[in-house]
Coordinates of C-alpha atoms in Angstrom, one line a residue:
X1 CA 208.5 19.1 220.5
X2 CA 210.9 21.6 222.0
X3 CA 209.6 24.4 219.8
X4 CA 206.0 23.6 220.9
X5 CA 206.9 23.7 224.6
X6 CA 208.7 27.0 224.1
X7 CA 205.7 28.5 222.4
X8 CA 203.4 27.3 225.2
X9 CA 205.8 28.5 227.8
X10 CA 206.1 32.0 226.3
X11 CA 202.4 32.3 225.5
X12 CA 201.1 31.3 228.9
X13 CA 203.6 33.2 231.1
X14 CA 204.2 37.0 231.5
X15 CA 207.6 38.5 230.7
X16 CA 208.1 39.3 234.4
X17 CA 207.5 35.6 235.4
X18 CA 209.7 34.3 232.6
X19 CA 212.6 36.6 233.5
X20 CA 212.4 35.7 237.2
X21 CA 212.1 31.9 236.5
X22 CA 215.1 32.0 234.1
X23 CA 217.3 33.9 236.5
X24 CA 216.3 31.6 239.4
X25 CA 217.2 28.6 237.2
X26 CA 220.6 30.0 236.4
X27 CA 221.2 30.8 240.1
X28 CA 220.1 27.3 241.1
X29 CA 222.4 25.7 238.6
X30 CA 225.3 27.9 239.8
X31 CA 224.5 26.9 243.4
X32 CA 224.5 23.2 242.4
X33 CA 227.8 23.5 240.7
X34 CA 229.3 25.4 243.6
X35 CA 228.0 22.8 246.1
X36 CA 229.4 19.9 244.1
X37 CA 232.7 21.6 243.8
X38 CA 232.8 22.4 247.6
X39 CA 231.8 18.8 248.4
X40 CA 234.5 17.3 246.2
X41 CA 237.1 19.7 247.4
X42 CA 236.4 19.1 251.1
X43 CA 236.3 15.3 250.5
X44 CA 239.7 15.5 248.8
X45 CA 241.1 17.6 251.6
X46 CA 239.8 15.2 254.2
X47 CA 241.4 12.3 252.4
X48 CA 244.7 14.1 252.2
X49 CA 244.5 14.8 256.0
X50 CA 243.7 11.2 256.7
X51 CA 246.5 10.0 254.6
X52 CA 248.9 12.4 256.3
X53 CA 247.8 11.1 259.7
X54 CA 248.2 7.5 258.5
X55 CA 251.7 8.3 257.3
X56 CA 252.6 10.0 260.7
X57 CA 251.1 7.1 262.7
X58 CA 252.9 4.5 260.5
X59 CA 256.2 6.4 261.0
X60 CA 255.6 6.4 264.8
X61 CA 254.8 2.7 264.7
X62 CA 258.0 2.0 262.8
X63 CA 260.0 3.9 265.5
X64 CA 258.3 1.9 268.3
X65 CA 259.0 -1.4 266.5
X66 CA 262.6 -0.4 266.1
X67 CA 262.9 0.3 269.8
X68 CA 261.6 -3.2 270.5
X69 CA 257.9 -2.5 271.3
X70 CA 255.5 -5.3 270.2
X71 CA 252.1 -6.8 271.0
X72 CA 249.5 -4.9 273.0
X73 CA 251.8 -1.9 273.9
X74 CA 252.5 -1.3 270.2
X75 CA 248.8 -1.4 269.4
X76 CA 247.8 0.8 272.3
X77 CA 250.5 3.3 271.4
X78 CA 249.3 3.9 267.8
X79 CA 245.5 3.2 268.1
X80 CA 243.0 6.1 268.5
X81 CA 242.2 9.6 267.2
X82 CA 240.5 8.2 264.0
X83 CA 243.3 5.6 263.4
X84 CA 242.6 2.0 264.2
X85 CA 245.5 -0.4 264.7
X86 CA 245.3 -4.2 264.4
X87 CA 248.1 -6.7 264.9
X88 CA 247.8 -9.7 262.6
X89 CA 249.9 -12.9 262.5
X90 CA 251.4 -14.4 259.3
X91 CA 248.2 -16.1 258.4
X92 CA 246.1 -12.9 258.7
X93 CA 244.5 -13.8 262.1
X94 CA 243.9 -11.0 264.6
X95 CA 246.4 -11.1 267.4
X96 CA 245.7 -7.8 269.1
X97 CA 243.1 -5.1 268.3
X98 CA 239.4 -4.5 268.0
X99 CA 237.3 -7.1 266.3
X100 CA 234.4 -5.0 264.8
X101 CA 234.3 -4.3 261.1
X102 CA 237.4 -6.4 260.4
X103 CA 235.6 -9.1 258.4
X104 CA 235.7 -12.8 259.0
X105 CA 238.7 -14.3 261.0
X106 CA 241.8 -14.9 258.9
X107 CA 240.9 -12.1 256.4
X108 CA 242.8 -8.8 256.6
X109 CA 240.9 -5.6 256.4
X110 CA 240.6 -4.3 252.9
X111 CA 238.2 -2.6 250.5
X112 CA 235.2 -4.7 251.5
X113 CA 235.6 -4.5 255.2
X114 CA 236.2 -2.0 257.9
X115 CA 236.0 1.7 257.2
X116 CA 235.9 1.3 253.4
X117 CA 232.7 -0.8 253.3
X118 CA 230.4 0.5 250.7
X119 CA 233.2 2.2 248.8
X120 CA 234.8 -0.7 246.9
X121 CA 236.2 1.8 244.3
X122 CA 238.6 3.4 246.8
X123 CA 241.9 1.6 247.0
X124 CA 242.7 0.3 250.5
X125 CA 246.3 1.4 250.2
X126 CA 245.2 5.1 250.3
X127 CA 243.6 4.7 253.7
X128 CA 245.7 1.8 255.2
X129 CA 249.3 1.3 256.2
X130 CA 251.1 -1.9 257.1
X131 CA 254.2 -2.0 259.4
X132 CA 256.2 -5.3 259.7
X133 CA 257.2 -6.6 263.2
X134 CA 260.3 -8.7 263.8
X135 CA 258.3 -11.5 265.5
X136 CA 256.5 -12.3 262.2
X137 CA 253.4 -10.3 262.8
X138 CA 252.3 -7.2 261.0
X139 CA 250.7 -4.0 262.2
X140 CA 247.8 -2.7 260.0
X141 CA 246.7 0.9 260.4
X142 CA 243.4 2.1 258.9
X143 CA 241.3 5.3 259.0
X144 CA 237.9 5.5 260.6
X145 CA 235.7 7.1 257.9
X146 CA 232.7 7.7 260.1
X147 CA 233.9 11.1 261.3
X148 CA 234.7 12.5 257.9
X149 CA 231.5 11.1 256.4
X150 CA 229.5 12.8 259.2
X151 CA 231.3 16.1 258.4
X152 CA 230.4 15.8 254.7
X153 CA 226.8 14.9 255.5
X154 CA 226.4 17.9 257.8
X155 CA 228.0 20.1 255.1
X156 CA 225.6 18.9 252.5
X157 CA 222.6 19.6 254.7
X158 CA 223.9 23.1 255.4
X159 CA 224.5 23.8 251.7
X160 CA 221.1 22.5 250.7
X161 CA 219.4 24.6 253.4
X162 CA 221.4 27.7 252.7
X163 CA 220.9 27.2 248.9
X164 CA 217.1 27.0 249.4
X165 CA 217.1 30.1 251.6
X166 CA 219.3 31.9 249.1
X167 CA 217.0 31.0 246.2
X168 CA 214.0 32.3 248.1
X169 CA 215.8 35.6 248.9
X170 CA 216.9 35.9 245.3
X171 CA 213.3 35.2 244.1
X172 CA 211.9 38.0 246.3
X173 CA 214.7 40.4 245.2
X174 CA 214.2 39.5 241.6
X175 CA 210.5 40.2 241.7
X176 CA 211.1 43.7 243.0
X177 CA 214.0 44.4 240.7
X178 CA 212.2 43.1 237.6
X179 CA 209.1 45.1 238.5
X180 CA 211.2 48.3 238.7
X181 CA 213.2 47.4 235.6
X182 CA 210.1 46.7 233.5
X183 CA 208.1 49.7 234.8
X184 CA 208.8 51.6 231.5
X185 CA 207.0 48.8 229.7
X186 CA 204.0 49.3 232.0
X187 CA 204.2 53.1 231.3
X188 CA 204.3 52.4 227.6
X189 CA 201.2 50.3 227.9
X190 CA 199.4 52.9 229.9
X191 CA 200.4 55.6 227.5
X192 CA 199.2 53.6 224.5
X193 CA 195.9 53.0 226.2
X194 CA 195.6 56.8 226.9
X195 CA 196.5 57.6 223.3
X196 CA 193.9 55.1 222.1
X197 CA 191.4 56.8 224.4
X198 CA 192.1 60.2 222.7
X199 CA 194.9 61.8 224.9
X200 CA 197.4 62.1 222.1
X201 CA 199.6 64.7 223.8
X202 CA 201.2 62.5 226.4
X203 CA 204.8 61.3 226.1
X204 CA 207.2 59.1 228.1
X205 CA 210.2 61.5 228.3
X206 CA 212.7 58.9 229.5
X207 CA 215.4 60.3 231.9
X208 CA 218.1 58.1 230.4
X209 CA 218.3 57.1 226.7
X210 CA 221.6 55.1 227.0
X211 CA 219.7 51.9 228.1
X212 CA 217.6 49.5 226.1
X213 CA 214.3 50.5 227.6
X214 CA 215.4 54.2 227.5
X215 CA 216.1 53.9 223.8
X216 CA 212.8 52.1 223.3
X217 CA 210.9 54.8 225.2
X218 CA 212.7 57.5 223.2
X219 CA 211.9 55.7 219.9
X220 CA 208.3 55.4 221.1
X221 CA 208.1 59.1 221.7
X222 CA 209.6 59.8 218.4
X223 CA 207.1 57.5 216.7
X224 CA 204.2 59.3 218.4
X225 CA 205.7 62.7 217.4
X226 CA 206.0 61.6 213.8
X227 CA 202.4 60.2 213.8
X228 CA 201.1 63.4 215.4
X229 CA 203.0 65.5 212.8
X230 CA 201.7 63.3 210.0
X231 CA 198.2 63.6 211.3
X232 CA 198.4 67.4 211.6
X233 CA 199.8 67.6 208.1
X234 CA 197.0 65.3 206.8
X235 CA 194.4 67.4 208.6
X236 CA 195.9 70.6 207.2
X237 CA 196.0 69.1 203.8
X238 CA 192.4 68.0 204.1
X239 CA 191.4 71.5 205.3
X240 CA 193.4 73.1 202.4
X241 CA 191.8 70.7 200.0
X242 CA 188.3 71.7 201.3
X243 CA 189.2 75.3 201.1
X244 CA 190.6 74.8 197.6
X245 CA 187.4 73.0 196.5
X246 CA 185.4 75.9 197.9
X247 CA 187.5 78.4 196.1
X248 CA 187.3 76.4 192.9
X249 CA 183.5 76.2 193.1
X250 CA 183.3 79.9 193.9
X251 CA 185.7 80.7 191.0
X252 CA 183.7 78.6 188.5
X253 CA 180.5 80.2 189.8
X254 CA 181.9 83.7 189.5
X255 CA 183.5 83.0 186.1
X256 CA 180.2 81.7 184.8
X257 CA 178.5 84.8 186.2
X258 CA 181.1 87.1 184.6
X259 CA 181.0 85.4 181.3
X260 CA 177.2 85.4 181.2
X261 CA 177.0 89.2 180.8
X262 CA 179.2 89.5 177.8
X263 CA 177.9 86.3 176.2
X264 CA 174.4 87.5 176.7
X265 CA 175.2 90.9 175.3
X266 CA 176.9 89.3 172.2
X267 CA 173.9 87.1 171.7
X268 CA 171.4 90.0 172.0
X269 CA 173.4 92.2 169.7
X270 CA 173.8 89.4 167.1
X271 CA 170.1 88.7 167.2
X272 CA 169.4 92.4 166.7
X273 CA 171.5 92.4 163.6
X274 CA 169.7 89.4 162.3
X275 CA 166.2 90.7 163.1
X276 CA 166.9 94.2 161.6
X277 CA 169.0 93.7 158.5
X278 CA 167.6 96.9 156.9
X279 CA 168.4 99.2 159.9
X280 CA 170.1 102.4 159.2
X281 CA 173.9 102.4 158.9
X282 CA 174.5 104.4 162.1
X283 CA 172.5 101.9 164.2
X284 CA 174.3 98.9 162.7
X285 CA 177.6 100.6 163.4
X286 CA 176.7 101.1 167.0
X287 CA 175.5 97.5 167.4
X288 CA 178.7 96.3 165.8
X289 CA 180.9 98.4 168.0
X290 CA 179.1 97.2 171.1
X291 CA 179.4 93.6 169.9
X292 CA 183.1 94.0 169.4
X293 CA 183.5 95.5 172.9
X294 CA 181.5 92.6 174.6
X295 CA 183.5 90.1 172.6
X296 CA 186.8 91.6 173.8
X297 CA 185.5 91.7 177.3
X298 CA 184.7 88.0 177.3
X299 CA 188.0 87.2 175.5
X300 CA 190.0 89.2 178.1
X301 CA 188.3 87.3 180.9
X302 CA 189.0 84.0 179.4
X303 CA 192.6 85.0 178.6
X304 CA 193.1 86.1 182.3
X305 CA 191.7 82.9 183.6
X306 CA 194.0 80.8 181.3
X307 CA 197.0 83.0 182.3
X308 CA 196.3 82.5 186.0
X309 CA 196.0 78.7 185.5
X310 CA 199.3 78.6 183.6
X311 CA 201.1 80.5 186.3
X312 CA 199.8 78.3 189.1
X313 CA 200.8 75.2 187.2
X314 CA 204.4 76.5 187.1
X315 CA 204.9 78.6 184.0
X316 CA 208.6 78.7 183.0
X317 CA 210.5 81.9 184.0
X318 CA 213.6 83.4 182.4
X319 CA 215.4 84.7 185.5
X320 CA 218.1 87.2 185.2
X321 CA 219.4 90.4 186.9
X322 CA 217.0 93.3 186.4
X323 CA 216.7 96.9 187.5
X324 CA 213.3 97.5 189.2
X325 CA 213.6 101.3 188.9
X326 CA 214.2 101.0 185.1
X327 CA 211.3 98.6 184.7
X328 CA 209.1 100.9 186.8
X329 CA 210.0 103.9 184.6
X330 CA 209.1 102.1 181.4
X331 CA 205.7 101.0 182.8
X332 CA 205.1 104.5 184.0
X333 CA 205.7 105.8 180.5
X334 CA 203.3 103.3 179.0
X335 CA 200.6 104.1 181.6
X336 CA 201.0 107.9 180.8
X337 CA 200.2 107.1 177.1
X338 CA 197.1 105.1 178.0
X339 CA 195.9 107.7 180.6
X340 CA 197.3 111.1 179.8
X341 CA 195.5 112.8 182.7
X342 CA 197.1 110.5 185.2
X343 CA 200.5 111.4 186.8
X344 CA 202.9 108.5 187.5
X345 CA 206.0 109.2 189.6
X346 CA 208.9 106.8 190.1
X347 CA 211.1 107.4 193.2
X348 CA 214.1 105.4 194.3
X349 CA 217.6 104.4 193.4
X350 CA 218.5 101.7 190.9
X351 CA 217.6 98.4 192.6
X352 CA 218.9 95.1 191.4
X353 CA 216.6 92.1 191.6
X354 CA 216.4 88.6 190.2
X355 CA 213.5 87.8 187.9
X356 CA 211.9 87.5 184.5
X357 CA 211.7 91.0 183.0
X358 CA 208.5 90.3 181.0
X359 CA 206.7 88.8 184.0
X360 CA 207.8 91.6 186.4
X361 CA 206.6 94.1 183.8
X362 CA 203.3 92.3 183.8
X363 CA 203.0 92.6 187.6
X364 CA 203.8 96.4 187.3
X365 CA 201.2 96.8 184.6
X366 CA 198.5 95.0 186.7
X367 CA 199.4 97.2 189.7
X368 CA 199.3 100.4 187.7
X369 CA 196.0 99.4 186.1
X370 CA 194.6 98.7 189.5
X371 CA 195.7 102.1 190.8
X372 CA 194.3 103.8 187.7
X373 CA 190.9 102.2 188.2
X374 CA 190.8 103.0 191.9
X375 CA 192.1 106.5 191.9
X376 CA 190.8 109.8 190.3
X377 CA 191.4 110.2 186.6
X378 CA 193.6 113.2 187.1
X379 CA 195.3 111.9 190.3
X380 CA 198.9 110.7 191.0
X381 CA 200.3 107.2 191.3
X382 CA 203.6 106.9 193.0
X383 CA 206.1 104.1 192.5
X384 CA 208.7 103.8 195.3
X385 CA 211.7 101.5 194.8
X386 CA 214.1 100.5 197.6
X387 CA 216.5 97.7 198.5
X388 CA 217.6 95.8 201.6
X389 CA 217.4 92.1 202.4
X390 CA 214.9 92.1 199.5
X391 CA 214.1 94.3 196.5
X392 CA 211.0 96.3 197.3
X393 CA 208.6 98.2 195.0
X394 CA 205.5 100.0 196.3
X395 CA 202.6 101.3 194.2
X396 CA 200.6 104.0 196.0
X397 CA 197.4 105.5 194.6
X398 CA 195.0 108.3 195.7
X399 CA 191.9 106.1 195.8
X400 CA 189.7 105.2 198.8
X401 CA 192.2 102.6 200.0
X402 CA 191.7 99.1 201.1
X403 CA 190.1 98.3 204.5
X404 CA 192.4 96.1 206.7
X405 CA 189.8 93.3 206.7
X406 CA 189.8 93.2 202.9
X407 CA 193.5 93.3 202.3
X408 CA 193.8 89.6 201.7
X409 CA 190.4 89.2 200.0
X410 CA 191.4 91.6 197.1
X411 CA 193.9 88.9 196.0
X412 CA 191.2 86.3 195.6
X413 CA 189.9 85.5 192.1
X414 CA 187.1 87.6 190.7
X415 CA 186.8 89.8 193.8
X416 CA 185.9 93.5 193.5
X417 CA 185.2 95.7 196.5
X418 CA 181.9 97.5 196.2
X419 CA 183.2 100.8 197.5
X420 CA 186.2 100.7 195.2
X421 CA 184.7 100.1 191.8
X422 CA 181.5 99.1 190.0
X423 CA 181.0 96.2 187.7
X424 CA 180.8 98.4 184.6
X425 CA 183.9 100.4 185.3
X426 CA 186.1 97.6 186.8
X427 CA 187.8 94.7 185.3
X428 CA 187.1 91.0 185.8
X429 CA 188.9 90.9 189.2
X430 CA 191.9 88.8 188.1
X431 CA 194.6 91.5 187.8
X432 CA 195.8 91.3 191.5
X433 CA 195.5 87.5 191.7
X434 CA 197.7 87.2 188.6
X435 CA 200.2 89.7 190.0
X436 CA 200.5 87.8 193.3
X437 CA 200.8 84.4 191.6
X438 CA 203.7 85.8 189.5
X439 CA 205.4 87.4 192.5
X440 CA 205.2 84.1 194.4
X441 CA 206.5 82.2 191.3
X442 CA 209.6 84.4 191.6
X443 CA 210.0 83.6 195.3
X444 CA 208.7 87.0 196.3
X445 CA 205.4 88.3 197.7
X446 CA 202.7 90.8 196.9
X447 CA 200.5 92.2 199.7
X448 CA 198.6 95.3 200.8
X449 CA 200.2 97.3 203.6
X450 CA 199.3 100.3 205.7
X451 CA 199.2 103.7 203.9
X452 CA 198.4 107.2 205.0
X453 CA 196.3 107.8 201.8
X454 CA 194.9 105.5 199.2
X455 CA 196.1 102.0 198.8
X456 CA 199.7 100.8 199.0
X457 CA 200.6 97.5 197.3
X458 CA 204.1 96.2 198.1
X459 CA 206.0 93.9 195.8
X460 CA 209.1 92.1 197.3
X461 CA 211.5 90.1 195.1
X462 CA 214.8 88.2 195.8
X463 CA 217.8 90.5 195.4
X464 CA 220.3 89.9 192.6
X465 CA 223.3 87.9 193.8

């Protein structure tokens, strides 16, 4: 039952109303406790004062009796100022004193009569004193409770009125304070609505983060930043996936186009051999030589494609300290044997780098092959080696160069610039993509940079530790 009431209470009321109501309830309970404590304390204090007055008046009556005062003079001397005096005979009949609120004749005032009527639980000895008189009578002194009861009644009225006014003032103040205190929650609600509407750049930016609401607002901003970052990453990943899909489709289309020529040539040459089995020996040798050339061309293209796929899948590298200048000299010598009319120069001091010697040699071979294809047959290719934060190797040829707009495209798969080479004279267009993939696998980079003449391809590698 209590749980059901609590659920109905929390579901049907706002947080602002519940906080205000609970605080008002606590304040009202505190006022009630304070009022009861004040009432009991004042009542106890009044009783102590009355008892003290009774004791003083009884002492005074005793002195008067000792001096021989009796009868009416004795009663008149001690009666008044909230103390009532009655002189009774031995049988309890009134001899001198007022007759109201004293009960029936012959009965002394006690808990059921006089000022204690209606309060039978209060002992009469607390508010009554008896003084014996030598003539056989006795003087009874009692307290008039009407005055103290009136004081308590007025106090209770004042406390109730002040408490009600105080509760009203507290309620008004609470509404204002709670509204200000819960304003960050309203800001969060407005921000959430704006974000849902599409304004995702807004944030709360709390001035203080050492409070509960401040920490909540800071966490809210952090959550939005994380969501926005995740969304940006997801969008970038989706865009990269789309670009990758486009590149893959273009690659497959280009590969199919590239393979179509040698495969068609192989098929044509094979059919020629089958159709003309009695052709002269020289013709058959020319057909066979061309057939071998086309077969090698198709095999080289397939091998390059498989090599690039292995590198991008993370081919293992045997990293160790190498000398770029030494590797460059070895590749220059190999190129001179393949193209005797081409001059290859190596310039630069010994430069230590970290890498796989065979893979770095493969990069150099692809760069030198690219320079040989682009430059004149009797030209010069220059290899410049230097060191700094990274190990740097530049390959510079004397060809037409690479336009700035094409410097990234030349590293795409199966790309050949029309003004640089023809389909018949050029390769498959995988040399530079393979070289860049190997450079990045080493933690380095390969890119085309500005050059006064020809093309300048720059390889950077991590330096040796």
